[in-house]
mmCIF file of C-alpha atoms in Angstrom:
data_model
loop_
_atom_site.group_PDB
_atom_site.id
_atom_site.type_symbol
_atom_site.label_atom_id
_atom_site.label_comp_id
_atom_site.label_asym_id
_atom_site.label_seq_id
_atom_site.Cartn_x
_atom_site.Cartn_y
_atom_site.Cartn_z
ATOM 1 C CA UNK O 1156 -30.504 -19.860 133.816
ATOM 2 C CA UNK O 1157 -32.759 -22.760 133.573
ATOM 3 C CA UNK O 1158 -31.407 -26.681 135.043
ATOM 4 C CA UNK O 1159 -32.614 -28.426 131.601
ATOM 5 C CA UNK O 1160 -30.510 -25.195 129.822
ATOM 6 C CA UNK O 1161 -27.470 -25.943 131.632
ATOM 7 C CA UNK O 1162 -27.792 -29.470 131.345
ATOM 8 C CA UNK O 1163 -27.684 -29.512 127.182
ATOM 9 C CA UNK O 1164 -25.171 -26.906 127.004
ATOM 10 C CA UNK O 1165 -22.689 -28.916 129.327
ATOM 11 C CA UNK O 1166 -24.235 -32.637 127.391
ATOM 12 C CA UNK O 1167 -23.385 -30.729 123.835
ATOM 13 C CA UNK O 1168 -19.822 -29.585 124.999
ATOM 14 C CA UNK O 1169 -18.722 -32.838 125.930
ATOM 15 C CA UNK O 1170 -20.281 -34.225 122.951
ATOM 16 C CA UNK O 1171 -17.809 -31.663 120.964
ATOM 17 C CA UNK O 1172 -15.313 -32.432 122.950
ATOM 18 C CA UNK O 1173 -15.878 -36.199 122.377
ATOM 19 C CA UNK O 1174 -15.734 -36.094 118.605
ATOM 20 C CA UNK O 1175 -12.051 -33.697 118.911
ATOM 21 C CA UNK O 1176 -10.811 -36.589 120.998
ATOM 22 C CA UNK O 1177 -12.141 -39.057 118.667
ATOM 23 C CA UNK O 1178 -10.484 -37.646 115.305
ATOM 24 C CA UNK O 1179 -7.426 -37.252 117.747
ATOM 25 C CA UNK O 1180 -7.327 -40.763 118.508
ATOM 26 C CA UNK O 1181 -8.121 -41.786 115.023
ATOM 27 C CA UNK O 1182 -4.862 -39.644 113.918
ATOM 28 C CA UNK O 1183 -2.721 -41.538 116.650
ATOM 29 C CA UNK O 1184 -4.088 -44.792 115.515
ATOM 30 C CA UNK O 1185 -3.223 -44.528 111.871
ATOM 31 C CA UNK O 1186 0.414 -42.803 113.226
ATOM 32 C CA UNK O 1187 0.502 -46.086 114.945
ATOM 33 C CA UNK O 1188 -0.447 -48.197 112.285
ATOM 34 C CA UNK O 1189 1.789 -46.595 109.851
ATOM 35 C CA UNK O 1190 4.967 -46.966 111.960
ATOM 36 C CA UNK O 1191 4.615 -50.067 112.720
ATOM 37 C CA UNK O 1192 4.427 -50.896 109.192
ATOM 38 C CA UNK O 1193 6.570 -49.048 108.182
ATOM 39 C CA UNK O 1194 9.403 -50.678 110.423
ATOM 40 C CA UNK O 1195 8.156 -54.020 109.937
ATOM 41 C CA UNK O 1196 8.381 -53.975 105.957
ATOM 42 C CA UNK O 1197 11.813 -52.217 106.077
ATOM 43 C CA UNK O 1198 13.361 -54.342 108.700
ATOM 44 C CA UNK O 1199 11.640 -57.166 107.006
ATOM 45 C CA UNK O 1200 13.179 -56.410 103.789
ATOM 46 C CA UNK O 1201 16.811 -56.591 105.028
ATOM 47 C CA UNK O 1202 16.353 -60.886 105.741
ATOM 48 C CA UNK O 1203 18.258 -60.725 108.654
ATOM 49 C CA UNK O 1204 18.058 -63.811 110.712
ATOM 50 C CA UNK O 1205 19.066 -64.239 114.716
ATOM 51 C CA UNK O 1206 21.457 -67.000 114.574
ATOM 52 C CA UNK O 1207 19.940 -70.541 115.390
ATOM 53 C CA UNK O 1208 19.687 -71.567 119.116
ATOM 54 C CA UNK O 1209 22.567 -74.528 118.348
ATOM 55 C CA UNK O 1210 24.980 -71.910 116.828
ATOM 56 C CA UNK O 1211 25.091 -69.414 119.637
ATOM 57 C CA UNK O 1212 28.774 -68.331 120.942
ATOM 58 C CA UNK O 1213 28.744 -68.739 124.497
ATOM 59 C CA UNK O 1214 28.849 -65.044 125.298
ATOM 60 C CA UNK O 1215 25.504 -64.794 123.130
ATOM 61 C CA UNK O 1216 24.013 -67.660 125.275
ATOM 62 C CA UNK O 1217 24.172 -64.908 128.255
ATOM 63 C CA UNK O 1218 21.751 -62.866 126.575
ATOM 64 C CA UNK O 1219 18.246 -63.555 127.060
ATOM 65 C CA UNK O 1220 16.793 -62.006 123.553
ATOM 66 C CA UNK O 1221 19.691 -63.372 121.481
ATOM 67 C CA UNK O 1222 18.575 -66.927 122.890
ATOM 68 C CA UNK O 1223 14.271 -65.690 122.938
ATOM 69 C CA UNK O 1224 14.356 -64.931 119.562
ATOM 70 C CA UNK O 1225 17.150 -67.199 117.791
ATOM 71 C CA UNK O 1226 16.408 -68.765 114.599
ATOM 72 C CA UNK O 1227 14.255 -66.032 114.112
ATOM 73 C CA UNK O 1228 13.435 -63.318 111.560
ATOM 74 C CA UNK O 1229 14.185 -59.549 112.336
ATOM 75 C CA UNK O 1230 10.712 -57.795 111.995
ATOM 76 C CA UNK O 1231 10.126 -56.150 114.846
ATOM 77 C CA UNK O 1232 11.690 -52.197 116.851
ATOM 78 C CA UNK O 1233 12.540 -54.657 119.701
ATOM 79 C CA UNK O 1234 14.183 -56.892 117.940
ATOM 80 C CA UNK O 1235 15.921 -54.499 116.285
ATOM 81 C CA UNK O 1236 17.426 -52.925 119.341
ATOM 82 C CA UNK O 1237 18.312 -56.769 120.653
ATOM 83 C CA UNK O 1238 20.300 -57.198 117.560
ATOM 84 C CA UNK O 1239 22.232 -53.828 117.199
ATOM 85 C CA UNK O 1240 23.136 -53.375 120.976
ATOM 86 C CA UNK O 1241 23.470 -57.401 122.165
ATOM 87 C CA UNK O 1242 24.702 -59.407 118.917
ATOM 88 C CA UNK O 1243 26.364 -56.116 116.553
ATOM 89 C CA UNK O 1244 27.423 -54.707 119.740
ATOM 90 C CA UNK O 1245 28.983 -57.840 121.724
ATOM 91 C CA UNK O 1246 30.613 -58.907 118.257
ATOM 92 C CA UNK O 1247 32.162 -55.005 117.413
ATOM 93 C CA UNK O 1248 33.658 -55.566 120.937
ATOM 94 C CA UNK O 1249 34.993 -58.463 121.116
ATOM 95 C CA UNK O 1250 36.820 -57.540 116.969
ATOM 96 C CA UNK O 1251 37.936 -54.152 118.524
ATOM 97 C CA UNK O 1252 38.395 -54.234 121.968
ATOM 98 C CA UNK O 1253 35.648 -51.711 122.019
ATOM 99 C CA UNK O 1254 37.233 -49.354 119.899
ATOM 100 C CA UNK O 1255 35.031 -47.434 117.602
ATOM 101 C CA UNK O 1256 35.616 -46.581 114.480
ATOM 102 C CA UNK O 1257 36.292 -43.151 115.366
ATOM 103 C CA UNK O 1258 39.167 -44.422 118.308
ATOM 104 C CA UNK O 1259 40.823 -47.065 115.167
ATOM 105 C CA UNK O 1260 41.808 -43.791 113.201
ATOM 106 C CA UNK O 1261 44.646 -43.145 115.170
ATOM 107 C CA UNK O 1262 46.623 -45.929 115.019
ATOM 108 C CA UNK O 1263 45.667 -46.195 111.180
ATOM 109 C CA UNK O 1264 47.283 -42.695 110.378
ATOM 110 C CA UNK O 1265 50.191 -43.877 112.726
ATOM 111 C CA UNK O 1266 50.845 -47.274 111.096
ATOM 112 C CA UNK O 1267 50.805 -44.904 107.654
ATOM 113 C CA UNK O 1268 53.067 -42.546 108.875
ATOM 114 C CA UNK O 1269 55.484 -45.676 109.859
ATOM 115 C CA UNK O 1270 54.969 -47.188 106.641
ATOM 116 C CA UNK O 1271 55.855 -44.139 104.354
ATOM 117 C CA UNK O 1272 59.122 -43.794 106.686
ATOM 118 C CA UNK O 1273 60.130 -47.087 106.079
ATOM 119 C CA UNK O 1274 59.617 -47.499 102.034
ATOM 120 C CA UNK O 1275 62.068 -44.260 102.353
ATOM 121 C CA UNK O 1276 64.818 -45.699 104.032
ATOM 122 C CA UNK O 1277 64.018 -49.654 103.159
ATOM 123 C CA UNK O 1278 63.231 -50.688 106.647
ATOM 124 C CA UNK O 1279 63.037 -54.226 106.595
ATOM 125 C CA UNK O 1280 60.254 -53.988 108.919
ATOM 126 C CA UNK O 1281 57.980 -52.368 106.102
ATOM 127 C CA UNK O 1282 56.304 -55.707 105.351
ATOM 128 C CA UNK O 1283 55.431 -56.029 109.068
ATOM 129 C CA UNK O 1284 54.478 -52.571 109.290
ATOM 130 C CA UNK O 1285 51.983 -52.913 106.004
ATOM 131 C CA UNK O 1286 50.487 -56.248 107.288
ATOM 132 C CA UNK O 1287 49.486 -54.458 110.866
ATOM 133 C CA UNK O 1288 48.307 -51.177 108.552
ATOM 134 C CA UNK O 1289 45.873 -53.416 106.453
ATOM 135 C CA UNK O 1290 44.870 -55.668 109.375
ATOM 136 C CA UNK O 1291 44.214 -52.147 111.652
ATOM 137 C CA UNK O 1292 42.635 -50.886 108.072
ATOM 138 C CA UNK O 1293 40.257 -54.016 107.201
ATOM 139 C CA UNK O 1294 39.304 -53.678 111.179
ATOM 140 C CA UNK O 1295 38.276 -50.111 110.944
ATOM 141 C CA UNK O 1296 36.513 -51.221 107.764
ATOM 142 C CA UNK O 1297 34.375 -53.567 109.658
ATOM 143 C CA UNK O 1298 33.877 -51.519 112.419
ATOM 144 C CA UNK O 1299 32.064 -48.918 110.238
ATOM 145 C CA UNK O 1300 29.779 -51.210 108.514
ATOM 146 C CA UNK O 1301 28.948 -52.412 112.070
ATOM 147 C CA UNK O 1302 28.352 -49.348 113.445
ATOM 148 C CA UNK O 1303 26.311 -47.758 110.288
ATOM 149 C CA UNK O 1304 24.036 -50.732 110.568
ATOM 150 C CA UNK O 1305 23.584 -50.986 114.409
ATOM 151 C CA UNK O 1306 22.919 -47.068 113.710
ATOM 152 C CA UNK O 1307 20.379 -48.196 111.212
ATOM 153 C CA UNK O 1308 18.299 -50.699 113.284
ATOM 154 C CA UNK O 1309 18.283 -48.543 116.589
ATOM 155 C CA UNK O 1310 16.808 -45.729 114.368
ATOM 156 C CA UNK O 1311 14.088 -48.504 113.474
ATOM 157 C CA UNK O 1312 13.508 -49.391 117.268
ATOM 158 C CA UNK O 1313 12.990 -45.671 117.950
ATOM 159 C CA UNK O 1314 10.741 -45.256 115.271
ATOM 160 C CA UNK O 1315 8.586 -48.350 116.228
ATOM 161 C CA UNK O 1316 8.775 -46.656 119.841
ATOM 162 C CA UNK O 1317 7.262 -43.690 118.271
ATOM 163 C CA UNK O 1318 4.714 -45.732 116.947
ATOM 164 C CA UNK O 1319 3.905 -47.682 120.400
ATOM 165 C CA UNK O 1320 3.751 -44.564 122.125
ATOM 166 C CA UNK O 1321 1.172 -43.251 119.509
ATOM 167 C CA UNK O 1322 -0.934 -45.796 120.042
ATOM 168 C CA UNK O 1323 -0.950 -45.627 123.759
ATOM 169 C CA UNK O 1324 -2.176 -42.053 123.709
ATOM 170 C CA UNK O 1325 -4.525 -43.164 120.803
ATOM 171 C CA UNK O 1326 -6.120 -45.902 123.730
ATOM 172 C CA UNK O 1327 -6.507 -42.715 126.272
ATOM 173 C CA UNK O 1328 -8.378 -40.818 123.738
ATOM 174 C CA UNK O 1329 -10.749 -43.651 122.953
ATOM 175 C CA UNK O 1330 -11.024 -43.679 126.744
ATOM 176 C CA UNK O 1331 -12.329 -39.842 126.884
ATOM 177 C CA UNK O 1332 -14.407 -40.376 124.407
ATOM 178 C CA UNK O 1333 -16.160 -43.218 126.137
ATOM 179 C CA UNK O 1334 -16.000 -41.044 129.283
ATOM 180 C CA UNK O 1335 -17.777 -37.738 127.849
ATOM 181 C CA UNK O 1336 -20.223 -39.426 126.071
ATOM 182 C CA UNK O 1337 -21.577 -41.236 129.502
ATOM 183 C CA UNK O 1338 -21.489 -38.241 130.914
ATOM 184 C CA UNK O 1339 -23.263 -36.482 128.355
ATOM 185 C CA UNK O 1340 -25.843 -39.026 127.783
ATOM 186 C CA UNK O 1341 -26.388 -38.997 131.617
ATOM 187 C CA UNK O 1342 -26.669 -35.021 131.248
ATOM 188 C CA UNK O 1343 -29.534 -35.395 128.589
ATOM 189 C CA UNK O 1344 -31.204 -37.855 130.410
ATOM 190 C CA UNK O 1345 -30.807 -35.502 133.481
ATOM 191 C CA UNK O 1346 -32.164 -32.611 131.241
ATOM 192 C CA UNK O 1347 -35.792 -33.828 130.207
ATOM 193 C CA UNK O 1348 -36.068 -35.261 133.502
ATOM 194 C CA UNK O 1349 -35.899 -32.059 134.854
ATOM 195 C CA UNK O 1350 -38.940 -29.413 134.997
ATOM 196 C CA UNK O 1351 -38.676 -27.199 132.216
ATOM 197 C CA UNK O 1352 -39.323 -24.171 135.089
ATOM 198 C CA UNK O 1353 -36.555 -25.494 137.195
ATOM 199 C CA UNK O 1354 -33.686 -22.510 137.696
ATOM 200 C CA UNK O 1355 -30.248 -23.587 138.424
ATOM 201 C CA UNK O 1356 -29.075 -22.756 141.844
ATOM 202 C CA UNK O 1357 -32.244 -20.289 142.714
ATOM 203 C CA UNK O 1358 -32.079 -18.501 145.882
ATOM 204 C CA UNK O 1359 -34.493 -20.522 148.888
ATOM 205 C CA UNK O 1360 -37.927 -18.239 149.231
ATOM 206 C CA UNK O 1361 -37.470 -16.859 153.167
ATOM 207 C CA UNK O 1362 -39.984 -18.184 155.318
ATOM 208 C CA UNK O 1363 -42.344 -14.837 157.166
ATOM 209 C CA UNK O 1364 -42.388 -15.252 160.608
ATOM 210 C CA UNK O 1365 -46.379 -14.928 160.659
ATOM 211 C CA UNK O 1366 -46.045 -15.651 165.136
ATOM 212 C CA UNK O 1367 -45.837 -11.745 165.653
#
């Protein structure tokens, strides 16, 4: 096979290749872009605020995003995870003991159990039993809607994380494409520089010995 043959075959595959990576990287970006958007309209939606710098709790103080981005509006996957896992999360604790909703059941269906016995034989510790049933009950109340929303904006921060990570891998395929097409346009440059007669790795002619 001829050099300058070789040369264009190899310049128009990475060419080809060069466009796939291209349309790949245009898919990540608009995966990107959509993501982002998606998260930031949603989240932006829901008006959530991060409480003002002067309002903090001095647990909250402790935590550098709480204080970064206080006074702030929630728009953003990483504020989102700041506010479900540092200000949801510290305040569910600190309500429950760190009991989830799941753990507050128990002593729910126990305090019922207590108060049904004691309407039936007129405890007079029912009114102390139904005050600690619809404190434990209003608790487990709160600790759901906690939950369900820190739930809510983690989902966000992983989908914005989706997003990042899309357009990260869009950046390397912008790379490749820059890459191939250098080396292509070098290996059609390299191809009509070459003589058209040129073979590609031909065998050295063997010198005769003409001495004998």
């Amino acid at each position: 096979m001829k050099r300058r043959t070789l040369d264009i075959l190899f310049s128009i595959g990475g060419l080809g290749l060069a466009v796939l990576l291209l349309v790949i990287g245009i898919v990540l970006t608009s995966n990107a872009n959509f993501a982002n958007n998606y998260v930031r309209d949603q989240l932006g939606a829901q008006n959530i605020t991060f409480t003002p710098a002067d309002q903090l709790s001095d647990d909250e103080k402790k935590v550098d995003c709480l204080v970064e981005n206080a006074g702030k509006e929630l728009t953003t996957g990483k504020q989102a995870e700041c506010y479900a896992n540092e200000y949801i999360g510290l305040h569910l604790k600190n309500m429950a003991g760190g009991k989830t909703y799941a753990d507050l059941g128990e002593p729910q269906s126990q305090l019922r159990e207590q108060v049904a016995q004691a309407q039936q034989a007129n405890d007079p510790a029912l009114a102390d039993l139904q005050k600690q049933l619809a404190d434990v009950s209003a608790q487990r109340d709160t600790v759901f809607k906690g939950e369900t929303l820190r739930g809510l904006l983690l989902t966000s921060y992983g989908f914005s994380e989706m997003g990042a990570k899309a357009g990260q891998a869009a950046t390397v395929m912008y790379l490749g494409v820059a890459l191939l097409l250098l080396l292509s346009l070098a290996g059609l440059f390299h191809a009509f520089r070459t003589p058209p007669s040129e073979a590609f790795a031909a065998p050295e002619a063997k010198k005769v010995d003409t001495a004998a």
